[in-house]
Amino acid sequence: MVTSVTSFGKNGVSDWLIQRVTAVIIGVYFVGLMGWLMANSGFDYATWKGFMGSLPMQIANTLMMFSVAAHTWIGLWGVTTDYLTSLQLGGSATGIRLLVQAVIILLTLVYLLWGLVMIWGGA
Amino acid sequence: MKVSIYRYNPELDNEPYMKEYDIDTQGKDLMVLDVLALVKEQDPSMGYRRSCREGVCGSDGMNINGKNGLACITPLSEVAPGVLEGRKPLILRPLPGLPVIRDLVVDMTMFYNQYEKVQPFLQNNTPAPAIERLQSPEDRAKLDGLYECILCACCSTSCPSFWWNPEKFLGPAALLQSYRFLADSRDQATEDRLGNLDDPFSLFRCHGIMNCVSVCPKGLNPTRAIGHIRSMLLERAV
Ligand code: SF4
Ligand code: SF4
Ligand code: FES
């Protein structure tokens, strides 16, 4: 009914699904990390680096980065289309909203790339 | 008791204001609508809508001390503690989020536009039987809690998602009616109806805040109906 707007996926259904699935991934990641921290209290840098540098963690971190990026974008897209509309801002709303959304996309992409470099860069 | 009413007449006032009235209720637990009638005697310029005065027509939805409801079936004792005793004022405002025509009267066009979009009528292209389309008692029972809606708009105008996007988000009232036909065994337009709801706004702007459930004067549950539609949409997608 409302056409030509989808924030990320194919339509509202896929956006909604992506939002839930990424939330679960983020949740599981944090629980797992907490578990590791509790099992390894008093760990040193080398242990931490070894843990984070292991292949399973590299994959988990990558998944986490993409989940956070998608989750953030869908969520903030919702926020901007709620509060940055002509109802609140008048005629300039569309311009302001697009600008804010562009900044959000840019930041998200920078974080994503930066994260991937950190995870896979081997440093 | 003190009654404070939102007043705005676009032809005379530059901006809305709250006007105070002193009303003698003789300590009786009147309905808010009865209090409005007493105010009207004092000040005939104050405007509000009402018709049935018994909770069936849906014309006197308004914001009563911060909560949407029907004036005719809301007794003073249920408004807020202290209102009946006169310790606190009765505060009446128009339904939030819709343009005010005058005082407590709002323009419901946006609300009805969303209602119209869900095609709130039975669609069935098979030849009509001689007498009527029958339904089993079980299928009929599925419409309970859906068909009773009186379109008072208390729910949609208490929903933040509807406030922010009243032209894109259908709102709880229209979605409840959408489900009323999706759930009807005699209706054949299910695919069409669902196809009209899968964008990110029409239905998915509902964030489950449940204001709609807490205000519905008929005790209906739009959030649950929205949940049912969402499941139908998800099933259709996979
Ligand atoms: S549950 Fe959905 S429709 Fe009801 S008030 Fe909340 S956001 Fe609005
Ligand atoms: S669902 Fe309830 S609150 Fe909403 S319009 Fe219908 S009767 Fe009024
Ligand atoms: S006057 Fe009809 S519902 Fe209140």
GROMACS .gro file of C-alpha atoms and ligand atoms in nm:
model
  381
    1MET     CA    1   0.000   0.000   0.000
    2VAL     CA    2   0.283   0.232   0.085
    3THR     CA    3   0.503   0.183  -0.220
    4SER     CA    4   0.864   0.253  -0.305
    5VAL     CA    5   0.993   0.254   0.048
    6THR     CA    6   1.191  -0.029   0.186
    7SER     CA    7   1.467   0.041   0.426
    8PHE     CA    8   1.689  -0.258   0.362
    9GLY     CA    9   1.532  -0.584   0.254
   10LYS     CA   10   1.268  -0.662  -0.004
   11ASN     CA   11   0.976  -0.533   0.201
   12GLY     CA   12   0.851  -0.479   0.553
   13VAL     CA   13   0.837  -0.852   0.621
   14SER     CA   14   1.204  -0.908   0.541
   15ASP     CA   15   1.310  -0.596   0.732
   16TRP     CA   16   1.119  -0.722   1.033
   17LEU     CA   17   1.275  -1.068   1.002
   18ILE     CA   18   1.628  -0.931   0.957
   19GLN     CA   19   1.575  -0.715   1.263
   20ARG     CA   20   1.479  -1.017   1.477
   21VAL     CA   21   1.747  -1.250   1.341
   22THR     CA   22   2.026  -0.994   1.388
   23ALA     CA   23   1.899  -0.927   1.741
   24VAL     CA   24   1.933  -1.297   1.820
   25ILE     CA   25   2.285  -1.310   1.671
   26ILE     CA   26   2.391  -1.006   1.875
   27GLY     CA   27   2.236  -1.157   2.189
   28VAL     CA   28   2.402  -1.495   2.144
   29TYR     CA   29   2.736  -1.325   2.075
   30PHE     CA   30   2.721  -1.131   2.398
   31VAL     CA   31   2.619  -1.429   2.606
   32GLY     CA   32   2.906  -1.627   2.452
   33LEU     CA   33   3.155  -1.348   2.517
   34MET     CA   34   3.035  -1.317   2.877
   35GLY     CA   35   3.079  -1.689   2.919
   36TRP     CA   36   3.437  -1.671   2.791
   37LEU     CA   37   3.515  -1.374   3.016
   38MET     CA   38   3.384  -1.556   3.320
   39ALA     CA   39   3.568  -1.878   3.238
   40ASN     CA   40   3.892  -1.689   3.178
   41SER     CA   41   3.895  -1.424   3.450
   42GLY     CA   42   4.232  -1.260   3.490
   43PHE     CA   43   4.333  -1.335   3.130
   44ASP     CA   44   4.623  -1.147   2.974
   45TYR     CA   45   4.661  -0.980   2.636
   46ALA     CA   46   4.811  -1.283   2.468
   47THR     CA   47   4.520  -1.507   2.569
   48TRP     CA   48   4.271  -1.244   2.451
   49LYS     CA   49   4.451  -1.202   2.120
   50GLY     CA   50   4.472  -1.574   2.070
   51PHE     CA   51   4.103  -1.611   2.140
   52MET     CA   52   3.994  -1.329   1.913
   53GLY     CA   53   4.234  -1.436   1.640
   54SER     CA   54   4.102  -1.791   1.622
   55LEU     CA   55   3.903  -1.877   1.312
   56PRO     CA   56   3.571  -1.943   1.492
   57MET     CA   57   3.595  -1.602   1.661
   58GLN     CA   58   3.689  -1.433   1.334
   59ILE     CA   59   3.375  -1.574   1.179
   60ALA     CA   60   3.165  -1.485   1.485
   61ASN     CA   61   3.302  -1.131   1.487
   62THR     CA   62   3.231  -1.089   1.117
   63LEU     CA   63   2.876  -1.211   1.165
   64MET     CA   64   2.845  -0.973   1.458
   65MET     CA   65   2.970  -0.675   1.257
   66PHE     CA   66   2.722  -0.737   0.975
   67SER     CA   67   2.439  -0.795   1.222
   68VAL     CA   68   2.509  -0.474   1.410
   69ALA     CA   69   2.532  -0.280   1.084
   70ALA     CA   70   2.203  -0.415   0.947
   71HIS     CA   71   2.027  -0.383   1.282
   72THR     CA   72   2.146  -0.027   1.327
   73TRP     CA   73   2.043   0.081   0.983
   74ILE     CA   74   1.691  -0.068   0.997
   75GLY     CA   75   1.639   0.071   1.347
   76LEU     CA   76   1.765   0.420   1.272
   77TRP     CA   77   1.582   0.426   0.941
   78GLY     CA   78   1.268   0.372   1.148
   79VAL     CA   79   1.361   0.647   1.389
   80THR     CA   80   1.437   0.898   1.113
   81THR     CA   81   1.111   0.824   0.930
   82ASP     CA   82   0.922   0.870   1.258
   83TYR     CA   83   1.074   1.194   1.376
   84LEU     CA   84   1.225   1.364   1.073
   85THR     CA   85   0.908   1.410   0.870
   86SER     CA   86   0.716   1.706   0.729
   87LEU     CA   87   0.487   1.676   1.032
   88GLN     CA   88   0.776   1.777   1.257
   89LEU     CA   89   1.000   1.980   1.030
   90GLY     CA   90   0.782   2.115   0.752
   91GLY     CA   91   0.903   2.149   0.395
   92SER     CA   92   1.272   2.084   0.453
   93ALA     CA   93   1.203   1.746   0.614
   94THR     CA   94   1.294   1.524   0.320
   95GLY     CA   95   1.629   1.697   0.270
   96ILE     CA   96   1.719   1.681   0.638
   97ARG     CA   97   1.609   1.319   0.664
   98LEU     CA   98   1.814   1.213   0.362
   99LEU     CA   99   2.116   1.398   0.496
  100VAL     CA  100   2.091   1.233   0.838
  101GLN     CA  101   2.037   0.895   0.672
  102ALA     CA  102   2.340   0.950   0.451
  103VAL     CA  103   2.553   1.024   0.757
  104ILE     CA  104   2.422   0.710   0.929
  105ILE     CA  105   2.499   0.497   0.622
  106LEU     CA  106   2.846   0.645   0.591
  107LEU     CA  107   2.930   0.588   0.958
  108THR     CA  108   2.791   0.235   0.946
  109LEU     CA  109   2.997   0.149   0.639
  110VAL     CA  110   3.312   0.298   0.791
  111TYR     CA  111   3.264   0.094   1.108
  112LEU     CA  112   3.194  -0.215   0.903
  113LEU     CA  113   3.505  -0.180   0.687
  114TRP     CA  114   3.719  -0.083   0.984
  115GLY     CA  115   3.590  -0.385   1.176
  116LEU     CA  116   3.661  -0.621   0.887
  117VAL     CA  117   4.014  -0.486   0.855
  118MET     CA  118   4.065  -0.547   1.227
  119ILE     CA  119   3.924  -0.897   1.216
  120TRP     CA  120   4.094  -1.022   0.900
  121GLY     CA  121   4.388  -0.781   0.879
  122GLY     CA  122   4.605  -1.018   1.081
  123ALA     CA  123   4.762  -0.737   1.283
  124MET     CA  124  -1.580   2.048   4.076
  125LYS     CA  125  -1.331   2.208   3.842
  126VAL     CA  126  -1.343   2.117   3.477
  127SER     CA  127  -1.069   2.226   3.241
  128ILE     CA  128  -1.152   2.206   2.871
  129TYR     CA  129  -0.941   2.257   2.559
  130ARG     CA  130  -1.092   2.542   2.363
  131TYR     CA  131  -1.010   2.639   2.008
  132ASN     CA  132  -1.224   2.811   1.752
  133PRO     CA  133  -1.006   2.872   1.445
  134GLU     CA  134  -1.230   3.163   1.340
  135LEU     CA  135  -1.181   3.354   1.666
  136ASP     CA  136  -0.873   3.224   1.846
  137ASN     CA  137  -0.513   3.261   1.744
  138GLU     CA  138  -0.419   2.956   1.941
  139PRO     CA  139  -0.582   2.694   2.161
  140TYR     CA  140  -0.620   2.752   2.537
  141MET     CA  141  -0.758   2.565   2.838
  142LYS     CA  142  -1.075   2.709   2.992
  143GLU     CA  143  -1.178   2.641   3.351
  144TYR     CA  144  -1.537   2.580   3.457
  145ASP     CA  145  -1.693   2.538   3.799
  146ILE     CA  146  -1.955   2.266   3.780
  147ASP     CA  147  -2.185   2.144   4.054
  148THR     CA  148  -2.228   1.768   4.021
  149GLN     CA  149  -2.391   1.740   4.366
  150GLY     CA  150  -2.133   1.478   4.447
  151LYS     CA  151  -2.283   1.230   4.201
  152ASP     CA  152  -2.069   0.989   4.004
  153LEU     CA  153  -2.179   1.129   3.668
  154MET     CA  154  -2.048   1.019   3.332
  155VAL     CA  155  -1.804   1.263   3.175
  156LEU     CA  156  -2.060   1.327   2.901
  157ASP     CA  157  -2.314   1.442   3.163
  158VAL     CA  158  -2.057   1.686   3.299
  159LEU     CA  159  -2.008   1.818   2.944
  160ALA     CA  160  -2.383   1.877   2.919
  161LEU     CA  161  -2.366   2.085   3.239
  162VAL     CA  162  -2.075   2.283   3.095
  163LYS     CA  163  -2.272   2.339   2.776
  164GLU     CA  164  -2.556   2.493   2.981
  165GLN     CA  165  -2.307   2.736   3.127
  166ASP     CA  166  -2.123   2.805   2.803
  167PRO     CA  167  -2.313   2.719   2.482
  168SER     CA  168  -2.009   2.809   2.272
  169MET     CA  169  -1.823   2.492   2.381
  170GLY     CA  170  -1.835   2.225   2.108
  171TYR     CA  171  -1.826   1.846   2.134
  172ARG     CA  172  -1.975   1.546   1.954
  173ARG     CA  173  -2.208   1.285   2.090
  174SER     CA  174  -2.501   1.082   1.973
  175CYS     CA  175  -2.599   0.756   2.138
  176ARG     CA  176  -2.473   0.843   2.489
  177GLU     CA  177  -2.432   0.473   2.565
  178GLY     CA  178  -2.105   0.363   2.407
  179VAL     CA  179  -2.228   0.231   2.074
  180CYS     CA  180  -2.183   0.512   1.822
  181GLY     CA  181  -1.825   0.609   1.891
  182SER     CA  182  -1.870   0.982   1.842
  183ASP     CA  183  -1.755   1.114   2.179
  184GLY     CA  184  -1.402   0.977   2.191
  185MET     CA  185  -1.180   1.231   2.367
  186ASN     CA  186  -0.877   1.259   2.587
  187ILE     CA  187  -0.991   1.246   2.951
  188ASN     CA  188  -0.719   1.341   3.201
  189GLY     CA  189  -0.457   1.209   2.965
  190LYS     CA  190  -0.629   0.889   2.855
  191ASN     CA  191  -0.848   0.841   2.549
  192GLY     CA  192  -1.198   0.715   2.612
  193LEU     CA  193  -1.567   0.760   2.543
  194ALA     CA  194  -1.711   1.038   2.759
  195CYS     CA  195  -2.051   0.870   2.777
  196ILE     CA  196  -1.932   0.552   2.947
  197THR     CA  197  -1.652   0.694   3.160
  198PRO     CA  198  -1.775   0.771   3.512
  199LEU     CA  199  -1.592   1.042   3.708
  200SER     CA  200  -1.481   0.782   3.961
  201GLU     CA  201  -1.284   0.603   3.688
  202VAL     CA  202  -1.109   0.908   3.545
  203ALA     CA  203  -0.846   0.946   3.817
  204PRO     CA  204  -0.845   0.929   4.197
  205GLY     CA  205  -0.976   1.256   4.343
  206VAL     CA  206  -1.172   1.374   4.039
  207LEU     CA  207  -1.511   1.258   4.169
  208GLU     CA  208  -1.443   1.419   4.507
  209GLY     CA  209  -1.346   1.746   4.339
  210ARG     CA  210  -0.989   1.735   4.469
  211LYS     CA  211  -0.855   1.718   4.117
  212PRO     CA  212  -0.987   1.882   3.800
  213LEU     CA  213  -1.144   1.692   3.514
  214ILE     CA  214  -0.929   1.771   3.211
  215LEU     CA  215  -1.076   1.724   2.864
  216ARG     CA  216  -0.888   1.755   2.538
  217PRO     CA  217  -0.961   1.643   2.181
  218LEU     CA  218  -0.823   1.310   2.059
  219PRO     CA  219  -0.448   1.362   2.004
  220GLY     CA  220  -0.287   1.359   1.663
  221LEU     CA  221  -0.584   1.463   1.449
  222PRO     CA  222  -0.653   1.819   1.330
  223VAL     CA  223  -0.893   2.007   1.559
  224ILE     CA  224  -1.202   2.146   1.390
  225ARG     CA  225  -1.319   2.314   1.705
  226ASP     CA  226  -1.284   2.253   2.080
  227LEU     CA  227  -1.327   1.878   2.137
  228VAL     CA  228  -1.423   1.804   1.777
  229VAL     CA  229  -1.151   1.657   1.556
  230ASP     CA  230  -1.131   1.596   1.183
  231MET     CA  231  -1.141   1.217   1.140
  232THR     CA  232  -1.056   1.216   0.768
  233MET     CA  233  -0.709   1.066   0.811
  234PHE     CA  234  -0.852   0.796   1.036
  235TYR     CA  235  -1.124   0.705   0.786
  236ASN     CA  236  -0.879   0.712   0.494
  237GLN     CA  237  -0.678   0.437   0.663
  238TYR     CA  238  -0.997   0.243   0.734
  239GLU     CA  239  -1.094   0.266   0.368
  240LYS     CA  240  -0.756   0.128   0.258
  241VAL     CA  241  -0.812  -0.211   0.424
  242GLN     CA  242  -1.127  -0.265   0.215
  243PRO     CA  243  -1.351  -0.332   0.513
  244PHE     CA  244  -1.611  -0.542   0.334
  245LEU     CA  245  -1.656  -0.907   0.247
  246GLN     CA  246  -1.506  -1.007  -0.088
  247ASN     CA  247  -1.623  -1.327  -0.248
  248ASN     CA  248  -1.662  -1.381  -0.621
  249THR     CA  249  -1.836  -1.718  -0.614
  250PRO     CA  250  -2.207  -1.706  -0.707
  251ALA     CA  251  -2.412  -1.605  -0.406
  252PRO     CA  252  -2.626  -1.885  -0.259
  253ALA     CA  253  -3.003  -1.846  -0.253
  254ILE     CA  254  -3.025  -1.727   0.104
  255GLU     CA  255  -2.690  -1.651   0.262
  256ARG     CA  256  -2.327  -1.760   0.284
  257LEU     CA  257  -2.309  -1.997   0.575
  258GLN     CA  258  -2.033  -2.024   0.829
  259SER     CA  259  -1.971  -2.288   1.095
  260PRO     CA  260  -2.010  -2.173   1.456
  261GLU     CA  261  -1.632  -2.224   1.497
  262ASP     CA  262  -1.553  -2.001   1.201
  263ARG     CA  263  -1.798  -1.744   1.327
  264ALA     CA  264  -1.631  -1.747   1.667
  265LYS     CA  265  -1.307  -1.632   1.504
  266LEU     CA  266  -1.467  -1.293   1.442
  267ASP     CA  267  -1.540  -1.232   1.810
  268GLY     CA  268  -1.328  -0.952   1.946
  269LEU     CA  269  -1.296  -0.806   1.595
  270TYR     CA  270  -1.639  -0.713   1.464
  271GLU     CA  271  -1.738  -0.516   1.777
  272CYS     CA  272  -1.521  -0.216   1.689
  273ILE     CA  273  -1.722   0.108   1.675
  274LEU     CA  274  -1.451   0.315   1.503
  275CYS     CA  275  -1.424   0.564   1.787
  276ALA     CA  276  -1.053   0.623   1.705
  277CYS     CA  277  -0.951   0.610   2.072
  278CYS     CA  278  -0.689   0.347   1.986
  279SER     CA  279  -0.531   0.494   1.673
  280THR     CA  280  -0.505   0.841   1.827
  281SER     CA  281  -0.325   0.698   2.131
  282CYS     CA  282  -0.068   0.520   1.915
  283PRO     CA  283   0.265   0.704   1.872
  284SER     CA  284   0.330   0.525   1.544
  285PHE     CA  285   0.001   0.665   1.413
  286TRP     CA  286   0.086   1.014   1.539
  287TRP     CA  287   0.414   1.016   1.347
  288ASN     CA  288   0.287   0.857   1.025
  289PRO     CA  289  -0.092   0.893   1.010
  290GLU     CA  290  -0.092   0.862   0.632
  291LYS     CA  291   0.140   0.562   0.601
  292PHE     CA  292   0.081   0.353   0.913
  293LEU     CA  293  -0.274   0.217   0.907
  294GLY     CA  294  -0.316   0.234   1.283
  295PRO     CA  295  -0.467  -0.019   1.523
  296ALA     CA  296  -0.833   0.041   1.430
  297ALA     CA  297  -0.785  -0.017   1.057
  298LEU     CA  298  -0.556  -0.315   1.118
  299LEU     CA  299  -0.809  -0.473   1.353
  300GLN     CA  300  -1.068  -0.443   1.076
  301SER     CA  301  -0.822  -0.576   0.822
  302TYR     CA  302  -0.783  -0.888   1.035
  303ARG     CA  303  -1.159  -0.908   1.083
  304PHE     CA  304  -1.183  -0.988   0.708
  305LEU     CA  305  -0.862  -1.190   0.689
  306ALA     CA  306  -1.008  -1.415   0.959
  307ASP     CA  307  -1.347  -1.449   0.789
  308SER     CA  308  -1.393  -1.794   0.632
  309ARG     CA  309  -1.624  -1.643   0.368
  310ASP     CA  310  -1.373  -1.386   0.244
  311GLN     CA  311  -1.156  -1.476  -0.057
  312ALA     CA  312  -0.934  -1.171  -0.088
  313THR     CA  313  -0.673  -1.289   0.164
  314GLU     CA  314  -0.381  -1.280  -0.081
  315ASP     CA  315  -0.476  -0.932  -0.202
  316ARG     CA  316  -0.522  -0.803   0.150
  317LEU     CA  317  -0.187  -0.939   0.266
  318GLY     CA  318  -0.015  -0.804  -0.043
  319ASN     CA  319  -0.128  -0.459   0.060
  320LEU     CA  320   0.022  -0.488   0.406
  321ASP     CA  321   0.378  -0.612   0.355
  322ASP     CA  322   0.554  -0.275   0.314
  323PRO     CA  323   0.754  -0.132   0.606
  324PHE     CA  324   0.483   0.118   0.707
  325SER     CA  325   0.125  -0.008   0.674
  326LEU     CA  326   0.155  -0.273   0.945
  327PHE     CA  327   0.519  -0.298   1.043
  328ARG     CA  328   0.522   0.046   1.205
  329CYS     CA  329   0.347  -0.119   1.498
  330HIS     CA  330   0.608  -0.159   1.768
  331GLY     CA  331   0.380  -0.333   2.015
  332ILE     CA  332   0.347  -0.033   2.247
  333MET     CA  333  -0.005  -0.154   2.328
  334ASN     CA  334  -0.154   0.188   2.405
  335CYS     CA  335  -0.436   0.078   2.176
  336VAL     CA  336  -0.523  -0.216   2.398
  337SER     CA  337  -0.521  -0.010   2.714
  338VAL     CA  338  -0.768   0.250   2.583
  339CYS     CA  339  -1.018   0.055   2.372
  340PRO     CA  340  -1.357   0.122   2.533
  341LYS     CA  341  -1.492  -0.201   2.388
  342GLY     CA  342  -1.213  -0.408   2.541
  343LEU     CA  343  -1.074  -0.514   2.203
  344ASN     CA  344  -0.713  -0.608   2.140
  345PRO     CA  345  -0.570  -0.460   1.818
  346THR     CA  346  -0.215  -0.566   1.910
  347ARG     CA  347  -0.316  -0.931   1.906
  348ALA     CA  348  -0.488  -0.889   1.569
  349ILE     CA  349  -0.176  -0.720   1.433
  350GLY     CA  350   0.029  -1.013   1.561
  351HIS     CA  351  -0.199  -1.256   1.375
  352ILE     CA  352  -0.159  -1.060   1.051
  353ARG     CA  353   0.217  -1.050   1.100
  354SER     CA  354   0.224  -1.430   1.133
  355MET     CA  355   0.017  -1.459   0.815
  356LEU     CA  356   0.262  -1.230   0.635
  357LEU     CA  357   0.561  -1.429   0.758
  358GLU     CA  358   0.404  -1.758   0.655
  359ARG     CA  359   0.326  -1.616   0.315
  360ALA     CA  360   0.687  -1.501   0.273
  361VAL     CA  361   0.853  -1.835   0.346
  362SF4     S1  362   0.051  -0.195   1.975
  362SF4    FE1  363   0.095  -0.115   1.771
  362SF4     S2  364  -0.096  -0.029   1.703
  362SF4    FE2  365  -0.116  -0.056   1.925
  362SF4     S3  366  -0.055   0.141   2.011
  362SF4    FE3  367   0.123   0.014   1.995
  362SF4     S4  368   0.226   0.062   1.802
  362SF4    FE4  369   0.015   0.136   1.798
  363SF4     S1  370  -1.060  -0.091   1.832
  363SF4    FE1  371  -1.161  -0.008   2.014
  363SF4     S2  372  -1.062   0.191   2.044
  363SF4    FE2  373  -1.015   0.127   1.837
  363SF4     S3  374  -1.170   0.225   1.710
  363SF4    FE3  375  -1.242   0.017   1.759
  363SF4     S4  376  -1.367   0.042   1.943
  363SF4    FE4  377  -1.247   0.229   1.922
  364FES     S1  378  -2.212   0.914   2.255
  364FES    FE1  379  -2.211   0.734   2.133
  364FES     S2  380  -2.034   0.634   2.206
  364FES    FE2  381  -2.049   0.799   2.345
   0.00000   0.00000   0.00000
